[in-house]
Amino acid sequence: MASEDISAVLEIDQVSFSNPWPERSYRYELAENPAAQLFVAKLDDGALIAYLGYWLIGDEVHISTFAVHPEFRRQGIGENLLKNALADAAKRGAQVATLEVRASNEAAIKLYGKLGFKVGGSLEGYYHDNDEEAILMSLNGGLAQFSETSQ
């Protein structure tokens, strides 16, 4: 992701989340957070249709933000973007991947499960906009498989 991508990312954020990240958070991730890596998926014409951010701390990668524009969901774009991000993290030494997801986001939970993530717990009232529960998911080991498939 580059700074010129932020406006398109914010548009996807607005249509994807009830409590989207502010612009300053993306600017911080890009310019100041050494643990952050940000990825985008674009169409051939350059239109940004998905993004993903992660933090790599030690041997753990934490998916911090991830969304696909609603018009492009369920086409494998998010899955490919996630696989590429996990491959990148594995190359940087990640052994474990973690994330939290809204309990109501069944499509995302299904995608993470398909890639080997397991439910490890939950946090009641985690999402402050509606006190929704967060499902905690992790993938312990096995990140190297994504390096092999993203070649």
CSV table of C-alpha atoms in Angstrom, one decimal:
chain,number,residue,atom,x,y,z
A,1,MET,CA,0.0,0.0,0.0
A,2,ALA,CA,1.1,3.5,-0.7
A,3,SER,CA,-0.1,6.8,0.6
A,4,GLU,CA,-2.0,7.5,-2.6
A,5,ASP,CA,-4.1,4.3,-1.8
A,6,ILE,CA,-5.5,5.6,1.4
A,7,SER,CA,-8.5,7.4,0.0
A,8,ALA,CA,-9.7,4.2,-1.7
A,9,VAL,CA,-9.0,2.1,1.4
A,10,LEU,CA,-11.1,4.6,3.4
A,11,GLU,CA,-14.0,4.2,1.0
A,12,ILE,CA,-13.9,0.4,1.4
A,13,ASP,CA,-13.6,0.9,5.2
A,14,GLN,CA,-16.8,3.0,5.2
A,15,VAL,CA,-18.9,0.4,3.3
A,16,SER,CA,-17.4,-2.6,5.2
A,17,PHE,CA,-17.3,-1.6,8.9
A,18,SER,CA,-19.6,0.2,11.3
A,19,ASN,CA,-16.5,1.6,13.1
A,20,PRO,CA,-13.8,2.2,10.4
A,21,TRP,CA,-10.3,3.2,11.0
A,22,PRO,CA,-9.6,6.9,10.7
A,23,GLU,CA,-7.2,8.2,8.0
A,24,ARG,CA,-4.5,9.0,10.5
A,25,SER,CA,-4.3,5.3,11.5
A,26,TYR,CA,-3.5,4.3,8.0
A,27,ARG,CA,-0.9,7.1,7.7
A,28,TYR,CA,0.7,6.0,10.9
A,29,GLU,CA,0.8,2.4,9.8
A,30,LEU,CA,2.4,3.3,6.5
A,31,ALA,CA,5.0,5.9,7.8
A,32,GLU,CA,5.7,5.2,11.5
A,33,ASN,CA,4.8,1.6,12.6
A,34,PRO,CA,7.8,-0.6,11.9
A,35,ALA,CA,5.8,-3.7,12.7
A,36,ALA,CA,3.1,-3.0,10.1
A,37,GLN,CA,2.9,-4.3,6.6
A,38,LEU,CA,0.0,-3.3,4.3
A,39,PHE,CA,-1.2,-5.0,1.1
A,40,VAL,CA,-3.7,-4.1,-1.6
A,41,ALA,CA,-5.5,-5.9,-4.4
A,42,LYS,CA,-6.2,-3.8,-7.6
A,43,LEU,CA,-7.9,-4.4,-10.8
A,44,ASP,CA,-6.0,-4.2,-14.1
A,45,ASP,CA,-7.3,-0.6,-14.4
A,46,GLY,CA,-5.7,0.3,-11.0
A,47,ALA,CA,-8.9,0.4,-9.0
A,48,LEU,CA,-8.2,-0.7,-5.5
A,49,ILE,CA,-10.7,-3.4,-4.4
A,50,ALA,CA,-9.3,-5.0,-1.2
A,51,TYR,CA,-6.7,-4.3,1.5
A,52,LEU,CA,-5.1,-6.1,4.4
A,53,GLY,CA,-2.8,-4.9,7.2
A,54,TYR,CA,-0.8,-7.0,9.6
A,55,TRP,CA,1.7,-6.4,12.5
A,56,LEU,CA,4.7,-8.7,12.8
A,57,ILE,CA,5.9,-8.9,16.4
A,58,GLY,CA,8.5,-11.6,17.0
A,59,ASP,CA,7.3,-14.8,15.4
A,60,GLU,CA,3.6,-13.7,15.5
A,61,VAL,CA,1.7,-12.0,12.7
A,62,HIS,CA,-1.5,-10.3,13.8
A,63,ILE,CA,-4.1,-9.4,11.1
A,64,SER,CA,-5.0,-5.9,12.1
A,65,THR,CA,-7.4,-4.9,9.3
A,66,PHE,CA,-8.8,-6.6,6.2
A,67,ALA,CA,-11.6,-5.9,3.8
A,68,VAL,CA,-12.8,-6.5,0.3
A,69,HIS,CA,-15.1,-4.1,-1.5
A,70,PRO,CA,-18.6,-5.5,-1.4
A,71,GLU,CA,-18.9,-5.7,-5.2
A,72,PHE,CA,-15.9,-8.1,-5.3
A,73,ARG,CA,-16.6,-10.4,-2.3
A,74,ARG,CA,-16.8,-14.2,-2.7
A,75,GLN,CA,-14.6,-14.2,-5.8
A,76,GLY,CA,-11.4,-15.4,-4.1
A,77,ILE,CA,-9.8,-12.0,-4.0
A,78,GLY,CA,-9.8,-11.8,-0.2
A,79,GLU,CA,-8.5,-15.4,0.1
A,80,ASN,CA,-5.7,-14.7,-2.3
A,81,LEU,CA,-4.8,-11.4,-0.5
A,82,LEU,CA,-4.7,-13.2,2.8
A,83,LYS,CA,-2.6,-16.1,1.5
A,84,ASN,CA,-0.1,-13.6,0.0
A,85,ALA,CA,0.1,-11.7,3.3
A,86,LEU,CA,0.6,-14.9,5.3
A,87,ALA,CA,3.3,-15.9,2.8
A,88,ASP,CA,5.0,-12.6,3.3
A,89,ALA,CA,4.8,-12.9,7.0
A,90,ALA,CA,6.2,-16.5,6.9
A,91,LYS,CA,9.2,-15.2,4.8
A,92,ARG,CA,9.8,-12.7,7.6
A,93,GLY,CA,9.8,-15.4,10.2
A,94,ALA,CA,6.2,-15.6,11.4
A,95,GLN,CA,5.2,-19.0,12.9
A,96,VAL,CA,1.8,-18.0,14.3
A,97,ALA,CA,-1.0,-15.9,12.9
A,98,THR,CA,-3.7,-14.3,15.0
A,99,LEU,CA,-6.8,-12.2,14.5
A,100,GLU,CA,-10.1,-11.2,15.9
A,101,VAL,CA,-13.4,-11.1,13.9
A,102,ARG,CA,-16.9,-10.1,14.7
A,103,ALA,CA,-19.0,-13.0,15.7
A,104,SER,CA,-21.6,-12.0,13.1
A,105,ASN,CA,-19.1,-12.1,10.2
A,106,GLU,CA,-19.8,-15.6,9.2
A,107,ALA,CA,-18.2,-15.3,5.7
A,108,ALA,CA,-14.9,-14.2,7.3
A,109,ILE,CA,-14.9,-16.9,9.9
A,110,LYS,CA,-15.5,-19.5,7.2
A,111,LEU,CA,-12.6,-18.1,5.1
A,112,TYR,CA,-10.2,-18.2,8.1
A,113,GLY,CA,-11.3,-21.7,9.0
A,114,LYS,CA,-10.7,-22.8,5.4
A,115,LEU,CA,-7.1,-21.6,5.7
A,116,GLY,CA,-6.6,-23.5,8.9
A,117,PHE,CA,-7.4,-20.9,11.6
A,118,LYS,CA,-9.0,-22.3,14.7
A,119,VAL,CA,-11.2,-20.5,17.2
A,120,GLY,CA,-9.3,-19.9,20.4
A,121,GLY,CA,-11.8,-17.9,22.5
A,122,SER,CA,-13.9,-14.9,22.4
A,123,LEU,CA,-14.1,-11.4,23.9
A,124,GLU,CA,-17.6,-10.2,25.0
A,125,GLY,CA,-18.4,-6.6,24.1
A,126,TYR,CA,-15.1,-6.2,22.2
A,127,TYR,CA,-16.6,-4.0,19.5
A,128,HIS,CA,-17.5,-0.7,21.1
A,129,ASP,CA,-20.0,0.5,18.4
A,130,ASN,CA,-22.5,-2.3,19.3
A,131,ASP,CA,-20.8,-4.4,22.1
A,132,GLU,CA,-20.5,-7.3,19.7
A,133,GLU,CA,-18.4,-10.3,20.7
A,134,ALA,CA,-15.1,-10.8,19.0
A,135,ILE,CA,-14.0,-14.3,18.0
A,136,LEU,CA,-10.3,-14.9,18.5
A,137,MET,CA,-8.7,-17.1,15.9
A,138,SER,CA,-5.2,-18.4,15.4
A,139,LEU,CA,-3.1,-20.4,13.0
A,140,ASN,CA,-0.2,-22.1,14.9
A,141,GLY,CA,2.5,-23.2,12.6
A,142,GLY,CA,1.9,-24.1,9.0
A,143,LEU,CA,2.5,-20.6,7.6
A,144,ALA,CA,5.2,-21.9,5.3
A,145,GLN,CA,2.4,-23.6,3.3
A,146,PHE,CA,1.4,-20.1,2.0
A,147,SER,CA,4.9,-19.4,0.8
A,148,GLU,CA,4.8,-22.5,-1.3
A,149,THR,CA,1.4,-21.7,-2.8
A,150,SER,CA,1.9,-18.0,-3.5
A,151,GLN,CA,4.9,-18.5,-5.8
